[in-house]
Short mmCIF file of N, CA and C in Angstrom, two decimals:
data_model
loop_
_atom_site.label_atom_id
_atom_site.label_comp_id
_atom_site.label_asym_id
_atom_site.label_seq_id
_atom_site.Cartn_x
_atom_site.Cartn_y
_atom_site.Cartn_z
N UNK A 15 -52.98 -12.60 -45.98
CA UNK A 15 -52.55 -11.14 -45.27
C UNK A 15 -51.12 -11.68 -44.07
N UNK A 16 -50.11 -10.86 -44.20
CA UNK A 16 -48.86 -11.30 -43.23
C UNK A 16 -49.17 -10.52 -41.94
N UNK A 17 -48.36 -11.14 -41.08
CA UNK A 17 -48.65 -10.44 -39.97
C UNK A 17 -47.02 -9.13 -39.83
N UNK A 18 -46.63 -8.67 -39.88
CA UNK A 18 -45.40 -7.88 -39.35
C UNK A 18 -45.17 -8.15 -38.10
N UNK A 19 -43.79 -7.62 -37.17
CA UNK A 19 -43.75 -7.82 -35.63
C UNK A 19 -43.70 -6.22 -35.66
N UNK A 20 -44.60 -5.85 -34.82
CA UNK A 20 -44.67 -3.86 -34.33
C UNK A 20 -42.86 -4.81 -33.17
N UNK A 21 -42.51 -2.88 -33.89
CA UNK A 21 -40.91 -2.94 -33.04
C UNK A 21 -41.13 -1.95 -31.33
N UNK A 22 -40.74 -2.38 -30.55
CA UNK A 22 -40.93 -1.35 -29.67
C UNK A 22 -40.92 -0.98 -29.79
N UNK A 23 -42.59 -0.09 -28.46
CA UNK A 23 -42.97 1.08 -28.35
C UNK A 23 -43.16 2.25 -30.41
N UNK A 24 -43.57 1.04 -31.19
CA UNK A 24 -43.87 1.44 -32.43
C UNK A 24 -45.73 1.32 -32.34
N UNK A 25 -46.24 1.16 -31.74
CA UNK A 25 -48.04 1.69 -32.15
C UNK A 25 -47.91 0.53 -32.25
N UNK A 26 -49.10 0.20 -32.46
CA UNK A 26 -49.75 -1.31 -32.80
C UNK A 26 -49.70 -1.96 -33.70
N UNK A 27 -49.58 -3.07 -33.94
CA UNK A 27 -49.27 -4.30 -35.33
C UNK A 27 -50.64 -3.65 -36.24
N UNK A 28 -49.82 -3.20 -37.91
CA UNK A 28 -50.56 -3.15 -38.80
C UNK A 28 -50.34 -4.10 -39.32
N UNK A 29 -51.81 -5.05 -40.04
CA UNK A 29 -51.33 -5.98 -41.37
C UNK A 29 -51.05 -5.13 -42.41
N UNK A 30 -50.09 -6.11 -43.32
CA UNK A 30 -49.49 -5.32 -44.13
C UNK A 30 -49.67 -6.61 -45.38
N UNK A 31 -50.16 -6.03 -46.49
CA UNK A 31 -50.91 -6.61 -47.81
C UNK A 31 -49.87 -8.16 -47.97
N UNK A 32 -51.07 -8.87 -48.13
CA UNK A 32 -49.56 -9.58 -49.01
C UNK A 32 -49.87 -10.47 -50.76
N UNK A 33 -47.70 -10.37 -50.82
CA UNK A 33 -47.41 -9.87 -51.63
C UNK A 33 -48.29 -10.56 -53.80
N UNK A 34 -48.95 -10.37 -54.27
CA UNK A 34 -49.82 -10.62 -55.28
C UNK A 34 -50.26 -9.41 -56.02
N UNK A 35 -51.14 -10.04 -57.08
CA UNK A 35 -52.17 -8.94 -57.67
C UNK A 35 -53.38 -8.85 -56.84
N UNK A 36 -53.72 -9.57 -55.31
CA UNK A 36 -54.98 -8.65 -54.43
C UNK A 36 -54.39 -7.94 -53.92
N UNK A 37 -54.70 -6.88 -53.61
CA UNK A 37 -55.26 -5.48 -52.88
C UNK A 37 -55.90 -5.17 -52.42
N UNK A 38 -55.71 -4.62 -50.34
CA UNK A 38 -56.97 -4.53 -50.18
C UNK A 38 -56.48 -3.10 -49.58
N UNK A 39 -57.82 -2.79 -48.57
CA UNK A 39 -57.41 -1.99 -47.88
C UNK A 39 -56.52 -2.50 -45.99
N UNK A 40 -55.71 -1.51 -45.41
CA UNK A 40 -54.79 -1.75 -44.63
C UNK A 40 -55.08 -1.69 -43.49
N UNK A 41 -55.73 -2.43 -42.86
CA UNK A 41 -56.41 -2.70 -41.04
C UNK A 41 -55.31 -2.87 -39.90
N UNK A 42 -55.78 -1.70 -39.47
CA UNK A 42 -55.08 -1.68 -38.14
C UNK A 42 -55.30 -3.15 -36.45
N UNK A 43 -55.16 -3.70 -36.66
CA UNK A 43 -54.66 -4.86 -35.76
C UNK A 43 -55.32 -4.53 -34.54
N UNK A 44 -56.05 -4.89 -33.05
CA UNK A 44 -56.54 -3.97 -32.21
C UNK A 44 -55.07 -4.92 -30.97
N UNK A 45 -54.96 -3.41 -29.91
CA UNK A 45 -53.71 -3.92 -29.64
C UNK A 45 -54.25 -5.42 -28.07
N UNK A 46 -52.94 -5.87 -27.85
CA UNK A 46 -53.13 -6.90 -27.32
C UNK A 46 -53.14 -6.60 -25.90
N UNK A 47 -54.36 -7.67 -25.19
CA UNK A 47 -54.23 -7.51 -23.43
C UNK A 47 -54.78 -5.56 -23.48
N UNK A 48 -55.15 -5.22 -22.21
CA UNK A 48 -55.34 -4.49 -21.71
C UNK A 48 -54.37 -3.10 -21.95
N UNK A 49 -54.39 -2.03 -21.72
CA UNK A 49 -54.18 -1.45 -21.75
C UNK A 49 -53.67 -0.86 -20.55
N UNK A 50 -51.97 -0.84 -20.29
CA UNK A 50 -51.63 -0.16 -18.77
C UNK A 50 -51.84 0.98 -18.47
N UNK A 51 -52.65 1.44 -17.71
CA UNK A 51 -52.68 2.88 -16.89
C UNK A 51 -51.59 3.63 -16.69
N UNK A 52 -50.77 4.85 -16.47
CA UNK A 52 -49.68 5.34 -15.76
C UNK A 52 -49.57 4.28 -13.97
N UNK A 53 -50.56 3.73 -13.12
CA UNK A 53 -49.83 3.15 -11.84
C UNK A 53 -49.21 2.93 -12.60
N UNK A 54 -50.08 1.35 -13.12
CA UNK A 54 -49.37 0.68 -14.15
C UNK A 54 -48.26 -0.26 -14.32
N UNK A 55 -47.54 1.28 -15.27
CA UNK A 55 -46.27 0.90 -15.35
C UNK A 55 -45.08 0.74 -15.08
N UNK A 56 -44.69 0.32 -14.92
CA UNK A 56 -43.15 -0.64 -14.26
C UNK A 56 -41.89 -0.01 -15.09
N UNK A 57 -41.42 1.39 -14.37
CA UNK A 57 -40.35 2.16 -14.88
C UNK A 57 -39.26 0.74 -14.83
N UNK A 58 -38.01 1.46 -16.29
CA UNK A 58 -37.54 -0.40 -16.88
C UNK A 58 -36.45 0.25 -15.13
N UNK A 59 -35.79 -1.05 -15.04
CA UNK A 59 -34.57 -1.60 -13.79
C UNK A 59 -33.46 -0.48 -14.32
N UNK A 60 -32.81 0.45 -13.69
CA UNK A 60 -32.12 1.40 -13.58
C UNK A 60 -30.63 0.20 -13.64
N UNK A 61 -29.86 0.74 -15.24
CA UNK A 61 -28.30 -0.13 -15.84
C UNK A 61 -27.54 -0.40 -14.15
N UNK A 62 -27.18 -1.10 -13.22
CA UNK A 62 -26.09 -0.84 -12.50
C UNK A 62 -25.19 -0.33 -12.60
N UNK A 63 -24.64 0.43 -11.44
CA UNK A 63 -23.21 1.39 -11.32
C UNK A 63 -22.07 0.53 -11.56
N UNK A 64 -21.68 0.79 -12.62
CA UNK A 64 -20.47 -0.02 -12.40
C UNK A 64 -19.84 0.48 -11.16
N UNK A 65 -18.70 -1.21 -11.29
CA UNK A 65 -18.36 -1.07 -9.67
C UNK A 65 -16.78 -0.19 -9.70
N UNK A 66 -16.50 0.51 -8.85
CA UNK A 66 -15.43 1.28 -8.76
C UNK A 66 -14.37 0.58 -9.05
N UNK A 67 -13.25 0.98 -9.78
CA UNK A 67 -12.20 0.55 -10.34
C UNK A 67 -11.39 1.14 -9.34
N UNK A 68 -10.39 0.25 -8.63
CA UNK A 68 -10.10 0.38 -7.32
C UNK A 68 -8.57 0.52 -8.38
N UNK A 69 -7.57 1.77 -8.59
CA UNK A 69 -6.34 2.19 -9.01
C UNK A 69 -5.40 1.56 -8.29
N UNK A 70 -4.59 0.60 -8.34
CA UNK A 70 -3.77 -0.06 -7.80
C UNK A 70 -2.50 0.96 -7.11
N UNK A 71 -2.20 1.32 -6.18
CA UNK A 71 -1.34 2.39 -5.83
C UNK A 71 0.26 1.42 -5.86
N UNK A 72 1.36 2.46 -6.72
CA UNK A 72 1.85 2.54 -7.45
C UNK A 72 3.45 1.62 -5.23
N UNK A 73 3.93 0.63 -5.35
CA UNK A 73 4.55 0.19 -4.32
C UNK A 73 5.39 1.59 -3.99
N UNK A 74 5.59 2.27 -2.33
CA UNK A 74 6.47 2.66 -2.01
C UNK A 74 7.61 2.17 -1.58
N UNK A 75 8.72 2.54 -2.01
CA UNK A 75 10.25 2.23 -1.42
C UNK A 75 11.70 3.40 -0.68
N UNK A 76 10.85 4.29 -0.80
CA UNK A 76 11.84 4.63 -0.32
C UNK A 76 10.83 6.52 0.85
N UNK A 77 11.86 5.65 1.68
CA UNK A 77 10.84 7.03 2.68
C UNK A 77 11.97 8.16 3.65
N UNK A 78 11.53 9.71 3.33
CA UNK A 78 12.20 10.47 4.99
C UNK A 78 12.23 9.98 6.30
N UNK A 79 13.58 10.61 6.55
CA UNK A 79 12.87 10.78 8.38
C UNK A 79 14.40 11.65 8.07
N UNK A 80 14.79 12.07 9.66
CA UNK A 80 15.46 13.03 9.58
C UNK A 80 15.83 12.73 11.39
N UNK A 81 16.89 11.94 11.37
CA UNK A 81 17.29 12.23 12.84
C UNK A 81 17.27 13.31 14.24
N UNK A 82 16.90 12.30 15.34
CA UNK A 82 17.11 12.90 16.15
C UNK A 82 18.45 13.92 17.01
N UNK A 83 18.63 13.75 16.32
CA UNK A 83 20.48 14.46 16.86
C UNK A 83 21.53 14.82 15.59
N UNK A 84 21.09 13.97 14.76
CA UNK A 84 21.64 13.94 13.53
C UNK A 84 23.34 12.93 13.90
N UNK A 85 24.10 13.05 12.56
CA UNK A 85 25.33 12.31 12.20
C UNK A 85 26.70 13.02 11.84
N UNK A 86 27.37 13.68 12.98
CA UNK A 86 28.73 13.84 13.14
C UNK A 86 29.34 13.95 12.24
N UNK A 87 30.00 13.96 11.28
CA UNK A 87 31.54 13.95 10.00
C UNK A 87 32.00 14.03 10.62
N UNK A 88 33.36 13.84 10.07
CA UNK A 88 34.75 14.14 10.39
C UNK A 88 35.41 15.61 10.52
N UNK A 89 34.67 15.93 9.27
CA UNK A 89 34.73 17.57 8.98
C UNK A 89 33.48 18.30 10.55
N UNK A 90 32.81 17.89 10.82
CA UNK A 90 32.38 18.43 12.37
C UNK A 90 30.59 18.52 11.75
N UNK A 91 30.11 18.65 9.91
CA UNK A 91 29.46 18.49 9.79
C UNK A 91 27.50 17.83 10.08
N UNK A 92 26.76 18.21 10.67
CA UNK A 92 25.56 16.76 10.93
C UNK A 92 24.32 17.11 10.07
N UNK A 93 24.49 16.22 9.92
CA UNK A 93 23.90 15.53 8.80
C UNK A 93 22.39 15.04 10.03
N UNK A 94 21.22 15.37 9.85
CA UNK A 94 20.16 15.16 10.55
C UNK A 94 18.71 14.37 9.10
N UNK A 95 19.32 14.85 7.55
CA UNK A 95 17.79 14.29 7.00
C UNK A 95 18.79 13.32 5.74
N UNK A 96 17.72 12.19 6.21
CA UNK A 96 17.75 10.62 4.90
C UNK A 96 17.13 10.36 4.23
N UNK A 97 16.68 9.30 3.75
CA UNK A 97 15.77 8.44 2.72
C UNK A 97 16.65 6.75 3.36
N UNK A 98 15.39 5.97 3.27
CA UNK A 98 16.05 4.54 4.13
C UNK A 98 14.55 3.94 2.38
N UNK A 99 15.64 2.87 2.31
CA UNK A 99 14.84 1.81 1.74
C UNK A 99 13.69 0.81 2.03
N UNK A 100 12.99 0.22 1.20
CA UNK A 100 12.79 -1.02 2.15
C UNK A 100 13.85 -2.05 1.80
N UNK A 101 13.49 -2.96 3.04
CA UNK A 101 14.97 -4.24 2.87
C UNK A 101 14.24 -5.25 2.29
N UNK A 102 15.35 -6.05 1.20
CA UNK A 102 14.57 -7.34 0.28
C UNK A 102 15.11 -8.30 1.15
N UNK A 103 14.80 -9.57 1.51
CA UNK A 103 15.67 -10.56 2.10
C UNK A 103 16.96 -10.55 1.98
N UNK A 104 17.66 -9.78 0.26
CA UNK A 104 18.86 -10.28 0.61
C UNK A 104 20.01 -9.49 1.37
N UNK A 105 18.63 -8.44 1.64
CA UNK A 105 19.66 -6.77 2.87
C UNK A 105 19.98 -8.34 4.11
N UNK A 106 18.89 -8.61 4.54
CA UNK A 106 18.63 -8.99 6.01
C UNK A 106 19.43 -10.63 6.49
N UNK A 107 19.63 -11.46 4.53
CA UNK A 107 20.50 -12.29 4.88
C UNK A 107 22.13 -12.25 4.75
N UNK A 108 22.47 -11.30 3.86
CA UNK A 108 23.18 -11.18 3.30
C UNK A 108 24.75 -10.91 5.07
N UNK A 109 24.05 -9.56 5.61
CA UNK A 109 24.93 -9.63 7.62
C UNK A 109 24.73 -11.07 7.95
N UNK A 110 24.68 -12.08 7.86
CA UNK A 110 24.56 -13.27 8.41
C UNK A 110 26.37 -13.74 8.51
N UNK A 111 26.14 -13.41 6.87
CA UNK A 111 27.38 -13.77 7.11
C UNK A 111 28.71 -13.19 7.08
N UNK A 112 28.60 -12.26 7.56
CA UNK A 112 29.70 -10.59 8.61
C UNK A 112 30.45 -10.91 9.56
N UNK A 113 31.86 -11.79 9.73
CA UNK A 113 32.69 -11.96 10.35
C UNK A 113 31.95 -11.47 11.90
N UNK A 114 32.00 -9.83 11.55
CA UNK A 114 31.41 -8.32 12.94
C UNK A 114 30.13 -10.11 13.44
N UNK A 115 28.79 -10.05 12.57
CA UNK A 115 27.60 -10.15 12.96
C UNK A 115 27.75 -11.88 13.92
N UNK A 116 28.49 -12.40 13.30
CA UNK A 116 28.66 -13.82 14.12
C UNK A 116 29.05 -13.74 15.68
N UNK A 117 30.12 -13.14 15.03
CA UNK A 117 31.38 -12.60 16.85
C UNK A 117 29.13 -12.65 17.52
N UNK A 118 28.85 -11.05 16.91
CA UNK A 118 28.56 -10.30 18.32
C UNK A 118 26.92 -9.87 16.87
N UNK A 119 26.00 -10.60 17.12
CA UNK A 119 24.72 -10.29 17.05
C UNK A 119 24.05 -8.70 17.10
N UNK A 120 24.30 -8.57 18.22
CA UNK A 120 23.88 -6.96 18.23
C UNK A 120 24.63 -6.09 16.83
N UNK A 121 25.70 -6.80 16.23
CA UNK A 121 26.13 -5.74 15.14
C UNK A 121 25.09 -6.36 14.01
N UNK A 122 24.36 -6.64 13.88
CA UNK A 122 23.37 -6.97 12.96
C UNK A 122 22.61 -5.95 12.51
N UNK A 123 22.28 -4.87 13.49
CA UNK A 123 21.44 -3.61 12.85
C UNK A 123 22.20 -2.76 12.29
N UNK A 124 23.13 -2.63 12.83
CA UNK A 124 24.60 -1.39 12.23
C UNK A 124 24.62 -1.98 10.91
N UNK A 125 24.86 -3.52 10.78
CA UNK A 125 24.87 -3.50 9.20
C UNK A 125 24.25 -3.88 8.17
N UNK A 126 22.69 -3.81 8.83
CA UNK A 126 21.82 -3.98 8.08
C UNK A 126 21.35 -2.27 7.90
N UNK A 127 20.94 -1.43 8.67
CA UNK A 127 20.87 0.01 8.17
C UNK A 127 22.24 0.66 7.57
N UNK A 128 23.26 0.38 7.56
CA UNK A 128 24.03 0.26 6.35
C UNK A 128 23.49 0.10 5.32
N UNK A 129 22.92 -0.96 4.54
CA UNK A 129 22.47 -1.52 3.32
C UNK A 129 21.56 -0.99 2.60
N UNK A 130 20.48 -0.75 3.55
CA UNK A 130 18.90 0.41 3.43
C UNK A 130 19.10 1.74 3.74
N UNK A 131 20.23 1.77 4.10
CA UNK A 131 19.98 4.44 4.14
C UNK A 131 20.41 4.23 2.45
N UNK A 132 19.75 4.90 1.87
CA UNK A 132 21.10 5.24 1.16
C UNK A 132 20.88 6.85 0.60
N UNK A 133 20.37 7.39 1.58
CA UNK A 133 21.04 8.89 1.64
C UNK A 133 21.24 9.59 3.06
N UNK A 134 22.37 10.30 2.90
CA UNK A 134 22.12 11.47 4.73
C UNK A 134 22.65 12.40 4.69
N UNK A 135 22.28 13.53 4.78
CA UNK A 135 22.29 14.85 4.59
C UNK A 135 23.30 14.60 3.10
N UNK A 136 24.37 15.41 3.61
CA UNK A 136 24.93 15.70 2.50
C UNK A 136 26.53 14.39 2.09
N UNK A 137 26.64 13.26 2.81
CA UNK A 137 27.18 12.26 2.69
C UNK A 137 26.86 11.55 1.56
N UNK A 138 27.94 11.09 0.50
CA UNK A 138 28.54 10.55 -0.20
C UNK A 138 27.84 9.17 -0.47
N UNK A 139 28.14 8.97 0.46
CA UNK A 139 27.72 7.37 0.78
C UNK A 139 27.47 7.31 2.15
N UNK A 140 26.60 6.19 2.49
CA UNK A 140 25.98 6.13 3.95
C UNK A 140 26.48 4.39 3.79
N UNK A 141 27.25 3.79 4.60
CA UNK A 141 27.53 2.52 4.70
C UNK A 141 27.93 2.30 6.87
N UNK A 142 28.22 0.64 6.74
CA UNK A 142 27.65 0.65 8.10
C UNK A 142 29.17 1.23 9.16
N UNK A 143 30.10 1.48 8.82
CA UNK A 143 30.91 2.62 8.93
C UNK A 143 30.25 3.85 9.86
N UNK A 144 29.37 4.73 9.16
CA UNK A 144 28.25 5.59 9.12
C UNK A 144 27.79 5.16 10.41
N UNK A 145 26.88 4.46 10.40
CA UNK A 145 26.28 4.26 11.31
C UNK A 145 26.28 3.57 12.32
N UNK A 146 27.78 2.61 13.14
CA UNK A 146 28.42 2.35 14.40
C UNK A 146 28.69 4.01 14.88
N UNK A 147 28.79 4.86 14.50
CA UNK A 147 29.34 6.05 14.73
C UNK A 147 28.53 7.12 15.14
N UNK A 148 27.52 6.38 15.06
CA UNK A 148 26.04 7.32 15.55
C UNK A 148 25.63 7.32 16.92
N UNK A 149 25.01 8.28 17.17
CA UNK A 149 24.00 8.39 18.56
C UNK A 149 23.98 6.92 18.72
N UNK A 150 23.58 6.89 20.13
CA UNK A 150 22.94 5.46 20.44
C UNK A 150 21.52 5.91 20.37
N UNK A 151 21.02 7.71 20.45
CA UNK A 151 19.62 7.65 20.51
C UNK A 151 18.43 7.81 18.69
N UNK A 152 20.29 7.84 18.30
CA UNK A 152 19.83 8.30 16.48
C UNK A 152 19.93 6.55 16.53
N UNK A 153 20.87 5.73 16.31
CA UNK A 153 20.68 3.83 15.93
C UNK A 153 19.21 3.90 16.53
N UNK A 154 18.82 3.34 17.81
CA UNK A 154 17.75 3.39 18.14
C UNK A 154 16.60 3.48 17.16
N UNK A 155 16.75 4.91 16.61
CA UNK A 155 15.47 5.70 16.56
C UNK A 155 15.63 5.56 14.50
N UNK A 156 16.40 5.06 13.86
CA UNK A 156 16.71 4.62 12.78
C UNK A 156 15.99 2.60 12.77
N UNK A 157 16.43 1.88 14.27
CA UNK A 157 15.75 0.47 14.32
C UNK A 157 14.17 0.51 14.40
N UNK A 158 13.82 1.97 14.85
CA UNK A 158 12.66 1.33 14.91
C UNK A 158 11.67 2.39 13.85
N UNK A 159 12.14 2.91 13.20
CA UNK A 159 12.09 2.84 11.51
C UNK A 159 12.33 2.67 11.13
N UNK A 160 12.91 1.97 10.83
CA UNK A 160 13.50 0.48 10.15
C UNK A 160 12.05 -0.84 10.16
N UNK A 161 11.91 -1.07 11.08
CA UNK A 161 10.34 -1.92 11.65
C UNK A 161 9.39 -1.30 10.94
N UNK A 162 9.35 -0.02 10.71
CA UNK A 162 7.72 0.69 10.43
C UNK A 162 7.95 0.63 9.20
N UNK A 163 8.66 1.01 8.69
CA UNK A 163 9.11 0.76 6.71
C UNK A 163 8.31 -0.72 6.51
N UNK A 164 8.92 -1.22 6.87
CA UNK A 164 9.56 -3.07 6.27
C UNK A 164 8.34 -3.47 6.84
N UNK A 165 7.43 -3.67 8.32
CA UNK A 165 5.98 -3.85 8.28
C UNK A 165 4.91 -3.63 8.41
N UNK A 166 5.00 -1.82 7.50
CA UNK A 166 4.10 -1.37 6.80
C UNK A 166 3.12 -1.11 8.26
N UNK A 167 4.50 -0.58 9.15
CA UNK A 167 3.19 0.11 10.62
C UNK A 167 2.19 -1.53 11.34
N UNK A 168 2.41 -2.73 11.07
CA UNK A 168 1.87 -3.53 11.55
C UNK A 168 2.22 -4.23 12.84
N UNK A 169 3.04 -3.75 13.19
CA UNK A 169 3.60 -3.80 14.12
C UNK A 169 3.86 -3.73 15.86
N UNK A 170 2.30 -2.81 15.86
CA UNK A 170 1.88 -1.88 17.13
C UNK A 170 0.42 -3.08 16.72
N UNK A 171 -0.26 -3.14 18.33
CA UNK A 171 -1.65 -3.66 18.44
C UNK A 171 -2.89 -3.12 18.68
N UNK A 172 -3.54 -2.22 18.58
CA UNK A 172 -4.49 -1.53 19.62
C UNK A 172 -5.45 -2.28 20.65
N UNK A 173 -5.00 -2.03 22.00
CA UNK A 173 -5.57 -2.82 22.94
C UNK A 173 -5.90 -1.73 23.78
N UNK A 174 -6.78 -2.62 24.96
CA UNK A 174 -7.92 -1.72 25.93
C UNK A 174 -6.95 -2.33 27.34
N UNK A 175 -6.99 -1.39 28.32
CA UNK A 175 -6.42 -1.87 29.77
C UNK A 175 -7.99 -2.59 30.48
N UNK A 176 -7.66 -3.56 30.51
CA UNK A 176 -9.03 -3.98 31.41
C UNK A 176 -9.74 -3.60 32.47
N UNK A 177 -8.27 -2.69 33.29
CA UNK A 177 -9.09 -2.16 34.67
C UNK A 177 -9.85 -0.92 34.40
N UNK A 178 -9.15 0.17 33.56
CA UNK A 178 -9.58 1.46 33.13
C UNK A 178 -10.65 1.70 31.56
N UNK A 179 -10.27 0.81 30.88
CA UNK A 179 -10.57 0.05 29.03
C UNK A 179 -10.24 1.99 29.22
N UNK A 180 -9.11 1.98 28.55
CA UNK A 180 -8.43 3.00 28.27
C UNK A 180 -7.56 2.28 26.33
N UNK A 181 -7.96 2.94 26.03
CA UNK A 181 -7.08 1.96 24.67
C UNK A 181 -5.64 2.90 24.55
N UNK A 182 -5.22 2.42 23.77
CA UNK A 182 -3.40 2.66 24.29
C UNK A 182 -2.42 0.87 22.33
N UNK A 183 -1.55 1.59 22.29
CA UNK A 183 -0.95 0.24 21.28
C UNK A 183 -0.04 0.07 22.13
N UNK A 184 0.29 -1.44 21.67
CA UNK A 184 1.27 -2.38 21.88
C UNK A 184 2.58 -2.52 21.37
N UNK A 185 4.18 -2.77 21.01
CA UNK A 185 5.18 -2.89 20.70
C UNK A 185 4.58 -4.08 19.98
N UNK A 186 4.49 -4.81 18.85
CA UNK A 186 4.97 -6.31 18.90
C UNK A 186 5.91 -7.23 18.40
N UNK A 187 6.13 -6.61 17.73
CA UNK A 187 7.67 -6.80 16.49
C UNK A 187 9.27 -6.72 17.91
N UNK A 188 10.06 -7.57 17.31
CA UNK A 188 11.32 -8.19 18.06
C UNK A 188 11.54 -7.21 18.61
N UNK A 189 12.59 -7.58 19.27
CA UNK A 189 13.60 -6.24 19.90
C UNK A 189 15.11 -6.03 18.94
N UNK A 190 14.96 -6.68 17.67
CA UNK A 190 15.95 -6.67 16.97
C UNK A 190 15.87 -6.27 15.66
N UNK A 191 16.77 -5.55 14.58
CA UNK A 191 16.36 -5.46 12.90
C UNK A 191 16.52 -7.46 13.08
N UNK A 192 15.73 -7.32 11.81
CA UNK A 192 15.51 -9.30 11.45
C UNK A 192 14.67 -9.69 12.36
N UNK A 193 14.13 -9.21 13.21
CA UNK A 193 13.74 -10.36 13.83
C UNK A 193 12.02 -10.30 14.26
N UNK A 194 11.31 -11.18 14.39
CA UNK A 194 9.95 -10.99 14.12
C UNK A 194 9.44 -11.40 15.42
#
């Protein structure tokens, strides 16, 4: 007689008759080892939960803003709502070749902002001539906004006052655009 392998959970092993002319009764073999009681039965380990798949967020390249005062064009129309895009290395390098920037480094922010502001109100095009005719408060706002957009908010650090232990933030960025 030959023994057949039992499948998991199929019950006791049964001896099958050997092939050939001899036939005999089928006899059940006893189960191997002691039978485990309910308190001894180990529950199968649960399958590990799949790790949460992080969906990559799309890179945000354009950021809307609203000027504090607004740019006043030649016809007297005030333009306040605009969009600024992320700056590229080229945006920061090309103005360095500009004669106006070479003569006056403070002009760098005007030329740079003229490159990265993609829209302002109903103006057909934004360029450095538009930026240089903005109010000083709007220019300061745009310089700060440029730093925030291009540094992803990492130009500020949370600190604590050594005297009163009150938390506050400090600006770590440079004083001009393109400067860290």
